[in-house]
Amino acid sequence: MSKILLIEDDKEIGELLSEHLSGYGMSVVCAAKPSDAFEALKNDNFDLVVLDLMLPEMNGFEVCKKIKSEYGLPIIISSARGNTSDKVLGLDLGADDYLTKGYEPIELVKRIEAVLRRYKREEKESEAEFTVDERAMTIKFRGEPLALTNSEYELMRLFLNSKGKALNRDDIANAIEFLNWDSTSRNVDVLVSKLRNKLGDDPKNPKYIKSVWGIGYKFIGQ
């Protein structure tokens, strides 16, 4: 059963969508405010977030950015704001889909199912390509061992364990034992560049490591 976090401050819409999603075998938790949503995210595991943009306390775009940065969950924006600039901004901030309100609830169901299928497919493809031996500190890529330094090994393991989650440079520097604590952002960028080269990953059209503007990097593992 898929668990969905619905962030919607309109009680009537929230109840309607919750009832409809539940009818399709989804477990739904409703949050009327961003603070309630982040509390729920701390205490439970969700498969996907349905996010309204017009919220109290916090701009919906900021909520989208924060969820992507800290939890890496797929997000579908559900909003009355239907202009192109809002759609483009939402997708640029990491939303996986954008629905303008006035849609039939069944469309949201199908969009959720499509996004979740894509995420599951990407996870399976990524798992098939990479094999980690933590005892030997080695990683195989398509069956062949990668020639990695200790720092590169730890970075690759960090990415594999944080699929879909945007990591800032401080997250990376703090998580890598063999990277000096006084490392600058440039040191992290160099390490990512070296790892990309060993994976044959083009930063302009990445298959594995995507640059996230204003944040850092995300392992997409497509």
JSON list of C-alpha atoms in Angstrom, two decimals:
[
{"chain": "A", "resi": 1, "resn": "MET", "atom": "CA", "xyz": [0.00, 0.00, 0.00]},
{"chain": "A", "resi": 2, "resn": "SER", "atom": "CA", "xyz": [1.39, 3.40, -1.01]},
{"chain": "A", "resi": 3, "resn": "LYS", "atom": "CA", "xyz": [1.50, 6.02, 1.73]},
{"chain": "A", "resi": 4, "resn": "ILE", "atom": "CA", "xyz": [0.72, 9.56, 0.57]},
{"chain": "A", "resi": 5, "resn": "LEU", "atom": "CA", "xyz": [1.24, 12.85, 2.42]},
{"chain": "A", "resi": 6, "resn": "LEU", "atom": "CA", "xyz": [-1.38, 15.36, 1.26]},
{"chain": "A", "resi": 7, "resn": "ILE", "atom": "CA", "xyz": [-0.49, 18.97, 2.10]},
{"chain": "A", "resi": 8, "resn": "GLU", "atom": "CA", "xyz": [-3.71, 20.91, 1.53]},
{"chain": "A", "resi": 9, "resn": "ASP", "atom": "CA", "xyz": [-5.18, 23.73, 3.61]},
{"chain": "A", "resi": 10, "resn": "ASP", "atom": "CA", "xyz": [-8.67, 23.53, 2.07]},
{"chain": "A", "resi": 11, "resn": "LYS", "atom": "CA", "xyz": [-10.47, 21.05, 4.33]},
{"chain": "A", "resi": 12, "resn": "GLU", "atom": "CA", "xyz": [-13.14, 20.16, 1.78]},
{"chain": "A", "resi": 13, "resn": "ILE", "atom": "CA", "xyz": [-10.63, 19.45, -0.99]},
{"chain": "A", "resi": 14, "resn": "GLY", "atom": "CA", "xyz": [-8.42, 17.54, 1.43]},
{"chain": "A", "resi": 15, "resn": "GLU", "atom": "CA", "xyz": [-11.28, 15.29, 2.50]},
{"chain": "A", "resi": 16, "resn": "LEU", "atom": "CA", "xyz": [-12.41, 14.71, -1.09]},
{"chain": "A", "resi": 17, "resn": "LEU", "atom": "CA", "xyz": [-8.93, 13.74, -2.31]},
{"chain": "A", "resi": 18, "resn": "SER", "atom": "CA", "xyz": [-8.22, 11.61, 0.77]},
{"chain": "A", "resi": 19, "resn": "GLU", "atom": "CA", "xyz": [-11.43, 9.66, 0.31]},
{"chain": "A", "resi": 20, "resn": "HIS", "atom": "CA", "xyz": [-10.74, 9.11, -3.38]},
{"chain": "A", "resi": 21, "resn": "LEU", "atom": "CA", "xyz": [-7.11, 8.04, -2.93]},
{"chain": "A", "resi": 22, "resn": "SER", "atom": "CA", "xyz": [-8.10, 5.71, -0.10]},
{"chain": "A", "resi": 23, "resn": "GLY", "atom": "CA", "xyz": [-10.60, 4.10, -2.45]},
{"chain": "A", "resi": 24, "resn": "TYR", "atom": "CA", "xyz": [-7.69, 3.12, -4.68]},
{"chain": "A", "resi": 25, "resn": "GLY", "atom": "CA", "xyz": [-5.75, 1.42, -1.91]},
{"chain": "A", "resi": 26, "resn": "MET", "atom": "CA", "xyz": [-3.61, 4.36, -0.81]},
{"chain": "A", "resi": 27, "resn": "SER", "atom": "CA", "xyz": [-3.00, 5.35, 2.80]},
{"chain": "A", "resi": 28, "resn": "VAL", "atom": "CA", "xyz": [-3.34, 9.13, 3.15]},
{"chain": "A", "resi": 29, "resn": "VAL", "atom": "CA", "xyz": [-2.15, 11.52, 5.86]},
{"chain": "A", "resi": 30, "resn": "CYS", "atom": "CA", "xyz": [-3.48, 15.08, 5.56]},
{"chain": "A", "resi": 31, "resn": "ALA", "atom": "CA", "xyz": [-1.60, 18.17, 6.73]},
{"chain": "A", "resi": 32, "resn": "ALA", "atom": "CA", "xyz": [-3.24, 21.60, 6.55]},
{"chain": "A", "resi": 33, "resn": "LYS", "atom": "CA", "xyz": [-0.01, 23.49, 7.37]},
{"chain": "A", "resi": 34, "resn": "PRO", "atom": "CA", "xyz": [3.64, 23.03, 6.40]},
{"chain": "A", "resi": 35, "resn": "SER", "atom": "CA", "xyz": [4.60, 22.67, 10.07]},
{"chain": "A", "resi": 36, "resn": "ASP", "atom": "CA", "xyz": [2.19, 19.72, 10.39]},
{"chain": "A", "resi": 37, "resn": "ALA", "atom": "CA", "xyz": [3.60, 18.22, 7.19]},
{"chain": "A", "resi": 38, "resn": "PHE", "atom": "CA", "xyz": [7.21, 18.38, 8.34]},
{"chain": "A", "resi": 39, "resn": "GLU", "atom": "CA", "xyz": [6.24, 16.88, 11.69]},
{"chain": "A", "resi": 40, "resn": "ALA", "atom": "CA", "xyz": [4.60, 13.99, 9.84]},
{"chain": "A", "resi": 41, "resn": "LEU", "atom": "CA", "xyz": [7.68, 13.54, 7.65]},
{"chain": "A", "resi": 42, "resn": "LYS", "atom": "CA", "xyz": [9.88, 13.29, 10.75]},
{"chain": "A", "resi": 43, "resn": "ASN", "atom": "CA", "xyz": [7.72, 10.60, 12.30]},
{"chain": "A", "resi": 44, "resn": "ASP", "atom": "CA", "xyz": [6.61, 8.47, 9.37]},
{"chain": "A", "resi": 45, "resn": "ASN", "atom": "CA", "xyz": [7.73, 7.13, 5.99]},
{"chain": "A", "resi": 46, "resn": "PHE", "atom": "CA", "xyz": [5.90, 8.27, 2.88]},
{"chain": "A", "resi": 47, "resn": "ASP", "atom": "CA", "xyz": [6.08, 7.20, -0.75]},
{"chain": "A", "resi": 48, "resn": "LEU", "atom": "CA", "xyz": [4.90, 10.48, -2.30]},
{"chain": "A", "resi": 49, "resn": "VAL", "atom": "CA", "xyz": [3.74, 14.00, -1.46]},
{"chain": "A", "resi": 50, "resn": "VAL", "atom": "CA", "xyz": [0.77, 15.82, -3.02]},
{"chain": "A", "resi": 51, "resn": "LEU", "atom": "CA", "xyz": [1.42, 19.51, -2.44]},
{"chain": "A", "resi": 52, "resn": "ASP", "atom": "CA", "xyz": [-0.80, 22.57, -2.67]},
{"chain": "A", "resi": 53, "resn": "LEU", "atom": "CA", "xyz": [1.07, 25.84, -3.27]},
{"chain": "A", "resi": 54, "resn": "MET", "atom": "CA", "xyz": [-1.20, 28.35, -1.54]},
{"chain": "A", "resi": 55, "resn": "LEU", "atom": "CA", "xyz": [-0.49, 27.52, 2.09]},
{"chain": "A", "resi": 56, "resn": "PRO", "atom": "CA", "xyz": [-0.28, 29.33, 5.43]},
{"chain": "A", "resi": 57, "resn": "GLU", "atom": "CA", "xyz": [3.06, 29.76, 7.22]},
{"chain": "A", "resi": 58, "resn": "MET", "atom": "CA", "xyz": [5.28, 29.09, 4.21]},
{"chain": "A", "resi": 59, "resn": "ASN", "atom": "CA", "xyz": [5.36, 29.49, 0.43]},
{"chain": "A", "resi": 60, "resn": "GLY", "atom": "CA", "xyz": [4.47, 26.24, -1.31]},
{"chain": "A", "resi": 61, "resn": "PHE", "atom": "CA", "xyz": [7.53, 26.45, -3.56]},
{"chain": "A", "resi": 62, "resn": "GLU", "atom": "CA", "xyz": [9.75, 26.65, -0.48]},
{"chain": "A", "resi": 63, "resn": "VAL", "atom": "CA", "xyz": [7.96, 23.60, 0.94]},
{"chain": "A", "resi": 64, "resn": "CYS", "atom": "CA", "xyz": [8.65, 21.74, -2.32]},
{"chain": "A", "resi": 65, "resn": "LYS", "atom": "CA", "xyz": [12.33, 22.68, -2.23]},
{"chain": "A", "resi": 66, "resn": "LYS", "atom": "CA", "xyz": [12.71, 21.70, 1.43]},
{"chain": "A", "resi": 67, "resn": "ILE", "atom": "CA", "xyz": [11.03, 18.30, 1.00]},
{"chain": "A", "resi": 68, "resn": "LYS", "atom": "CA", "xyz": [13.19, 17.50, -2.03]},
{"chain": "A", "resi": 69, "resn": "SER", "atom": "CA", "xyz": [16.35, 18.61, -0.26]},
{"chain": "A", "resi": 70, "resn": "GLU", "atom": "CA", "xyz": [15.75, 16.84, 3.04]},
{"chain": "A", "resi": 71, "resn": "TYR", "atom": "CA", "xyz": [13.65, 13.79, 2.11]},
{"chain": "A", "resi": 72, "resn": "GLY", "atom": "CA", "xyz": [14.06, 13.22, -1.63]},
{"chain": "A", "resi": 73, "resn": "LEU", "atom": "CA", "xyz": [10.43, 12.18, -2.03]},
{"chain": "A", "resi": 74, "resn": "PRO", "atom": "CA", "xyz": [8.51, 12.37, -5.29]},
{"chain": "A", "resi": 75, "resn": "ILE", "atom": "CA", "xyz": [6.15, 15.37, -5.32]},
{"chain": "A", "resi": 76, "resn": "ILE", "atom": "CA", "xyz": [3.03, 16.14, -7.32]},
{"chain": "A", "resi": 77, "resn": "ILE", "atom": "CA", "xyz": [1.93, 19.77, -7.09]},
{"chain": "A", "resi": 78, "resn": "SER", "atom": "CA", "xyz": [-1.85, 20.24, -6.95]},
{"chain": "A", "resi": 79, "resn": "SER", "atom": "CA", "xyz": [-2.63, 23.93, -7.25]},
{"chain": "A", "resi": 80, "resn": "ALA", "atom": "CA", "xyz": [-5.16, 26.48, -8.46]},
{"chain": "A", "resi": 81, "resn": "ARG", "atom": "CA", "xyz": [-2.18, 28.40, -9.85]},
{"chain": "A", "resi": 82, "resn": "GLY", "atom": "CA", "xyz": [-2.10, 27.22, -13.43]},
{"chain": "A", "resi": 83, "resn": "ASN", "atom": "CA", "xyz": [0.12, 29.71, -15.23]},
{"chain": "A", "resi": 84, "resn": "THR", "atom": "CA", "xyz": [3.14, 28.44, -17.10]},
{"chain": "A", "resi": 85, "resn": "SER", "atom": "CA", "xyz": [5.70, 30.26, -14.94]},
{"chain": "A", "resi": 86, "resn": "ASP", "atom": "CA", "xyz": [4.42, 28.55, -11.78]},
{"chain": "A", "resi": 87, "resn": "LYS", "atom": "CA", "xyz": [4.51, 25.15, -13.48]},
{"chain": "A", "resi": 88, "resn": "VAL", "atom": "CA", "xyz": [8.05, 25.71, -14.73]},
{"chain": "A", "resi": 89, "resn": "LEU", "atom": "CA", "xyz": [9.24, 26.88, -11.31]},
{"chain": "A", "resi": 90, "resn": "GLY", "atom": "CA", "xyz": [7.63, 23.93, -9.54]},
{"chain": "A", "resi": 91, "resn": "LEU", "atom": "CA", "xyz": [9.25, 21.44, -11.90]},
{"chain": "A", "resi": 92, "resn": "ASP", "atom": "CA", "xyz": [12.60, 23.21, -11.65]},
{"chain": "A", "resi": 93, "resn": "LEU", "atom": "CA", "xyz": [12.44, 22.90, -7.86]},
{"chain": "A", "resi": 94, "resn": "GLY", "atom": "CA", "xyz": [12.06, 19.14, -8.16]},
{"chain": "A", "resi": 95, "resn": "ALA", "atom": "CA", "xyz": [8.33, 18.45, -8.48]},
{"chain": "A", "resi": 96, "resn": "ASP", "atom": "CA", "xyz": [7.68, 15.34, -10.56]},
{"chain": "A", "resi": 97, "resn": "ASP", "atom": "CA", "xyz": [4.32, 16.49, -11.89]},
{"chain": "A", "resi": 98, "resn": "TYR", "atom": "CA", "xyz": [1.98, 19.49, -11.75]},
{"chain": "A", "resi": 99, "resn": "LEU", "atom": "CA", "xyz": [-1.83, 19.40, -11.81]},
{"chain": "A", "resi": 100, "resn": "THR", "atom": "CA", "xyz": [-3.98, 22.52, -12.03]},
{"chain": "A", "resi": 101, "resn": "LYS", "atom": "CA", "xyz": [-7.02, 22.24, -9.75]},
{"chain": "A", "resi": 102, "resn": "GLY", "atom": "CA", "xyz": [-10.28, 21.50, -11.46]},
{"chain": "A", "resi": 103, "resn": "TYR", "atom": "CA", "xyz": [-9.02, 18.05, -12.43]},
{"chain": "A", "resi": 104, "resn": "GLU", "atom": "CA", "xyz": [-10.98, 14.89, -11.71]},
{"chain": "A", "resi": 105, "resn": "PRO", "atom": "CA", "xyz": [-9.61, 12.96, -8.69]},
{"chain": "A", "resi": 106, "resn": "ILE", "atom": "CA", "xyz": [-9.03, 9.90, -10.85]},
{"chain": "A", "resi": 107, "resn": "GLU", "atom": "CA", "xyz": [-6.43, 11.88, -12.79]},
{"chain": "A", "resi": 108, "resn": "LEU", "atom": "CA", "xyz": [-4.46, 12.46, -9.58]},
{"chain": "A", "resi": 109, "resn": "VAL", "atom": "CA", "xyz": [-4.64, 8.73, -8.86]},
{"chain": "A", "resi": 110, "resn": "LYS", "atom": "CA", "xyz": [-3.19, 7.90, -12.27]},
{"chain": "A", "resi": 111, "resn": "ARG", "atom": "CA", "xyz": [-0.47, 10.55, -11.98]},
{"chain": "A", "resi": 112, "resn": "ILE", "atom": "CA", "xyz": [0.54, 9.16, -8.57]},
{"chain": "A", "resi": 113, "resn": "GLU", "atom": "CA", "xyz": [0.67, 5.62, -9.93]},
{"chain": "A", "resi": 114, "resn": "ALA", "atom": "CA", "xyz": [2.79, 6.75, -12.90]},
{"chain": "A", "resi": 115, "resn": "VAL", "atom": "CA", "xyz": [5.30, 8.66, -10.74]},
{"chain": "A", "resi": 116, "resn": "LEU", "atom": "CA", "xyz": [5.65, 5.76, -8.30]},
{"chain": "A", "resi": 117, "resn": "ARG", "atom": "CA", "xyz": [6.17, 3.29, -11.14]},
{"chain": "A", "resi": 118, "resn": "ARG", "atom": "CA", "xyz": [8.95, 5.46, -12.53]},
{"chain": "A", "resi": 119, "resn": "TYR", "atom": "CA", "xyz": [10.69, 5.75, -9.16]},
{"chain": "A", "resi": 120, "resn": "LYS", "atom": "CA", "xyz": [10.50, 1.99, -8.58]},
{"chain": "A", "resi": 121, "resn": "ARG", "atom": "CA", "xyz": [11.85, 1.30, -12.06]},
{"chain": "A", "resi": 122, "resn": "GLU", "atom": "CA", "xyz": [14.76, 3.69, -11.54]},
{"chain": "A", "resi": 123, "resn": "GLU", "atom": "CA", "xyz": [15.60, 2.08, -8.20]},
{"chain": "A", "resi": 124, "resn": "LYS", "atom": "CA", "xyz": [15.67, -1.39, -9.76]},
{"chain": "A", "resi": 125, "resn": "GLU", "atom": "CA", "xyz": [17.83, -0.22, -12.66]},
{"chain": "A", "resi": 126, "resn": "SER", "atom": "CA", "xyz": [20.25, 1.47, -10.28]},
{"chain": "A", "resi": 127, "resn": "GLU", "atom": "CA", "xyz": [20.46, -1.54, -7.98]},
{"chain": "A", "resi": 128, "resn": "ALA", "atom": "CA", "xyz": [21.22, -3.78, -10.95]},
{"chain": "A", "resi": 129, "resn": "GLU", "atom": "CA", "xyz": [24.09, -1.55, -12.06]},
{"chain": "A", "resi": 130, "resn": "PHE", "atom": "CA", "xyz": [25.87, -1.11, -8.71]},
{"chain": "A", "resi": 131, "resn": "THR", "atom": "CA", "xyz": [27.00, -3.70, -6.16]},
{"chain": "A", "resi": 132, "resn": "VAL", "atom": "CA", "xyz": [28.58, -2.56, -2.88]},
{"chain": "A", "resi": 133, "resn": "ASP", "atom": "CA", "xyz": [30.90, -4.70, -0.75]},
{"chain": "A", "resi": 134, "resn": "GLU", "atom": "CA", "xyz": [31.27, -2.69, 2.44]},
{"chain": "A", "resi": 135, "resn": "ARG", "atom": "CA", "xyz": [33.73, -5.09, 4.05]},
{"chain": "A", "resi": 136, "resn": "ALA", "atom": "CA", "xyz": [36.13, -4.85, 1.12]},
{"chain": "A", "resi": 137, "resn": "MET", "atom": "CA", "xyz": [35.24, -1.20, 0.49]},
{"chain": "A", "resi": 138, "resn": "THR", "atom": "CA", "xyz": [34.65, -1.90, -3.20]},
{"chain": "A", "resi": 139, "resn": "ILE", "atom": "CA", "xyz": [31.84, -1.06, -5.62]},
{"chain": "A", "resi": 140, "resn": "LYS", "atom": "CA", "xyz": [31.14, -2.92, -8.84]},
{"chain": "A", "resi": 141, "resn": "PHE", "atom": "CA", "xyz": [29.63, -1.04, -11.75]},
{"chain": "A", "resi": 142, "resn": "ARG", "atom": "CA", "xyz": [27.89, -3.31, -14.27]},
{"chain": "A", "resi": 143, "resn": "GLY", "atom": "CA", "xyz": [29.79, -6.24, -12.83]},
{"chain": "A", "resi": 144, "resn": "GLU", "atom": "CA", "xyz": [33.23, -4.62, -12.98]},
{"chain": "A", "resi": 145, "resn": "PRO", "atom": "CA", "xyz": [34.99, -3.12, -9.92]},
{"chain": "A", "resi": 146, "resn": "LEU", "atom": "CA", "xyz": [35.46, 0.64, -9.97]},
{"chain": "A", "resi": 147, "resn": "ALA", "atom": "CA", "xyz": [38.97, 1.93, -9.25]},
{"chain": "A", "resi": 148, "resn": "LEU", "atom": "CA", "xyz": [38.04, 4.31, -6.44]},
{"chain": "A", "resi": 149, "resn": "THR", "atom": "CA", "xyz": [40.03, 6.17, -3.81]},
{"chain": "A", "resi": 150, "resn": "ASN", "atom": "CA", "xyz": [38.70, 5.94, -0.24]},
{"chain": "A", "resi": 151, "resn": "SER", "atom": "CA", "xyz": [36.97, 9.32, -0.60]},
{"chain": "A", "resi": 152, "resn": "GLU", "atom": "CA", "xyz": [35.42, 8.36, -3.93]},
{"chain": "A", "resi": 153, "resn": "TYR", "atom": "CA", "xyz": [34.20, 5.06, -2.46]},
{"chain": "A", "resi": 154, "resn": "GLU", "atom": "CA", "xyz": [32.52, 6.83, 0.45]},
{"chain": "A", "resi": 155, "resn": "LEU", "atom": "CA", "xyz": [30.97, 9.43, -1.85]},
{"chain": "A", "resi": 156, "resn": "MET", "atom": "CA", "xyz": [29.58, 6.73, -4.15]},
{"chain": "A", "resi": 157, "resn": "ARG", "atom": "CA", "xyz": [28.20, 4.79, -1.20]},
{"chain": "A", "resi": 158, "resn": "LEU", "atom": "CA", "xyz": [26.63, 7.99, 0.14]},
{"chain": "A", "resi": 159, "resn": "PHE", "atom": "CA", "xyz": [24.94, 8.62, -3.21]},
{"chain": "A", "resi": 160, "resn": "LEU", "atom": "CA", "xyz": [23.66, 5.04, -3.45]},
{"chain": "A", "resi": 161, "resn": "ASN", "atom": "CA", "xyz": [22.21, 5.26, 0.06]},
{"chain": "A", "resi": 162, "resn": "SER", "atom": "CA", "xyz": [20.57, 8.63, -0.69]},
{"chain": "A", "resi": 163, "resn": "LYS", "atom": "CA", "xyz": [18.95, 7.96, -4.05]},
{"chain": "A", "resi": 164, "resn": "GLY", "atom": "CA", "xyz": [16.79, 10.85, -5.17]},
{"chain": "A", "resi": 165, "resn": "LYS", "atom": "CA", "xyz": [17.81, 13.05, -2.24]},
{"chain": "A", "resi": 166, "resn": "ALA", "atom": "CA", "xyz": [19.60, 16.32, -2.91]},
{"chain": "A", "resi": 167, "resn": "LEU", "atom": "CA", "xyz": [22.75, 16.61, -0.78]},
{"chain": "A", "resi": 168, "resn": "ASN", "atom": "CA", "xyz": [24.45, 19.91, -0.11]},
{"chain": "A", "resi": 169, "resn": "ARG", "atom": "CA", "xyz": [28.22, 20.16, -0.05]},
{"chain": "A", "resi": 170, "resn": "ASP", "atom": "CA", "xyz": [28.35, 20.28, 3.76]},
{"chain": "A", "resi": 171, "resn": "ASP", "atom": "CA", "xyz": [26.33, 17.03, 3.91]},
{"chain": "A", "resi": 172, "resn": "ILE", "atom": "CA", "xyz": [28.89, 15.43, 1.63]},
{"chain": "A", "resi": 173, "resn": "ALA", "atom": "CA", "xyz": [31.98, 16.77, 3.42]},
{"chain": "A", "resi": 174, "resn": "ASN", "atom": "CA", "xyz": [30.62, 15.75, 6.84]},
{"chain": "A", "resi": 175, "resn": "ALA", "atom": "CA", "xyz": [29.69, 12.24, 5.69]},
{"chain": "A", "resi": 176, "resn": "ILE", "atom": "CA", "xyz": [33.01, 11.33, 4.09]},
{"chain": "A", "resi": 177, "resn": "GLU", "atom": "CA", "xyz": [35.53, 10.13, 6.64]},
{"chain": "A", "resi": 178, "resn": "PHE", "atom": "CA", "xyz": [38.51, 10.55, 4.34]},
{"chain": "A", "resi": 179, "resn": "LEU", "atom": "CA", "xyz": [37.62, 14.11, 3.31]},
{"chain": "A", "resi": 180, "resn": "ASN", "atom": "CA", "xyz": [39.21, 16.80, 5.48]},
{"chain": "A", "resi": 181, "resn": "TRP", "atom": "CA", "xyz": [36.81, 18.73, 7.71]},
{"chain": "A", "resi": 182, "resn": "ASP", "atom": "CA", "xyz": [38.20, 22.01, 6.37]},
{"chain": "A", "resi": 183, "resn": "SER", "atom": "CA", "xyz": [37.42, 21.02, 2.80]},
{"chain": "A", "resi": 184, "resn": "THR", "atom": "CA", "xyz": [35.95, 23.80, 0.71]},
{"chain": "A", "resi": 185, "resn": "SER", "atom": "CA", "xyz": [33.04, 23.50, -1.69]},
{"chain": "A", "resi": 186, "resn": "ARG", "atom": "CA", "xyz": [35.61, 23.35, -4.46]},
{"chain": "A", "resi": 187, "resn": "ASN", "atom": "CA", "xyz": [37.14, 20.19, -2.94]},
{"chain": "A", "resi": 188, "resn": "VAL", "atom": "CA", "xyz": [33.75, 18.50, -2.98]},
{"chain": "A", "resi": 189, "resn": "ASP", "atom": "CA", "xyz": [33.12, 19.60, -6.58]},
{"chain": "A", "resi": 190, "resn": "VAL", "atom": "CA", "xyz": [36.48, 18.15, -7.63]},
{"chain": "A", "resi": 191, "resn": "LEU", "atom": "CA", "xyz": [35.68, 14.83, -5.92]},
{"chain": "A", "resi": 192, "resn": "VAL", "atom": "CA", "xyz": [32.28, 14.67, -7.65]},
{"chain": "A", "resi": 193, "resn": "SER", "atom": "CA", "xyz": [33.93, 15.46, -10.98]},
{"chain": "A", "resi": 194, "resn": "LYS", "atom": "CA", "xyz": [36.43, 12.60, -10.54]},
{"chain": "A", "resi": 195, "resn": "LEU", "atom": "CA", "xyz": [33.64, 10.18, -9.68]},
{"chain": "A", "resi": 196, "resn": "ARG", "atom": "CA", "xyz": [31.62, 11.30, -12.70]},
{"chain": "A", "resi": 197, "resn": "ASN", "atom": "CA", "xyz": [34.62, 10.62, -14.93]},
{"chain": "A", "resi": 198, "resn": "LYS", "atom": "CA", "xyz": [34.93, 7.08, -13.60]},
{"chain": "A", "resi": 199, "resn": "LEU", "atom": "CA", "xyz": [31.23, 6.46, -14.23]},
{"chain": "A", "resi": 200, "resn": "GLY", "atom": "CA", "xyz": [31.40, 8.04, -17.68]},
{"chain": "A", "resi": 201, "resn": "ASP", "atom": "CA", "xyz": [28.67, 10.44, -16.57]},
{"chain": "A", "resi": 202, "resn": "ASP", "atom": "CA", "xyz": [28.18, 13.62, -18.60]},
{"chain": "A", "resi": 203, "resn": "PRO", "atom": "CA", "xyz": [27.35, 16.53, -16.22]},
{"chain": "A", "resi": 204, "resn": "LYS", "atom": "CA", "xyz": [25.41, 18.26, -19.01]},
{"chain": "A", "resi": 205, "resn": "ASN", "atom": "CA", "xyz": [23.21, 15.21, -19.53]},
{"chain": "A", "resi": 206, "resn": "PRO", "atom": "CA", "xyz": [23.67, 13.16, -16.34]},
{"chain": "A", "resi": 207, "resn": "LYS", "atom": "CA", "xyz": [22.55, 9.58, -15.97]},
{"chain": "A", "resi": 208, "resn": "TYR", "atom": "CA", "xyz": [23.74, 9.18, -12.38]},
{"chain": "A", "resi": 209, "resn": "ILE", "atom": "CA", "xyz": [24.86, 12.36, -10.60]},
{"chain": "A", "resi": 210, "resn": "LYS", "atom": "CA", "xyz": [22.77, 15.47, -11.17]},
{"chain": "A", "resi": 211, "resn": "SER", "atom": "CA", "xyz": [23.77, 18.97, -10.07]},
{"chain": "A", "resi": 212, "resn": "VAL", "atom": "CA", "xyz": [20.98, 20.62, -8.07]},
{"chain": "A", "resi": 213, "resn": "TRP", "atom": "CA", "xyz": [21.15, 24.39, -8.43]},
{"chain": "A", "resi": 214, "resn": "GLY", "atom": "CA", "xyz": [21.64, 26.21, -5.14]},
{"chain": "A", "resi": 215, "resn": "ILE", "atom": "CA", "xyz": [21.96, 22.97, -3.16]},
{"chain": "A", "resi": 216, "resn": "GLY", "atom": "CA", "xyz": [24.56, 20.47, -4.37]},
{"chain": "A", "resi": 217, "resn": "TYR", "atom": "CA", "xyz": [24.15, 17.06, -5.97]},
{"chain": "A", "resi": 218, "resn": "LYS", "atom": "CA", "xyz": [21.59, 14.26, -6.28]},
{"chain": "A", "resi": 219, "resn": "PHE", "atom": "CA", "xyz": [22.06, 10.63, -7.34]},
{"chain": "A", "resi": 220, "resn": "ILE", "atom": "CA", "xyz": [19.33, 9.90, -9.87]},
{"chain": "A", "resi": 221, "resn": "GLY", "atom": "CA", "xyz": [20.54, 6.46, -10.94]},
{"chain": "A", "resi": 222, "resn": "GLN", "atom": "CA", "xyz": [18.49, 6.26, -14.11]}
]
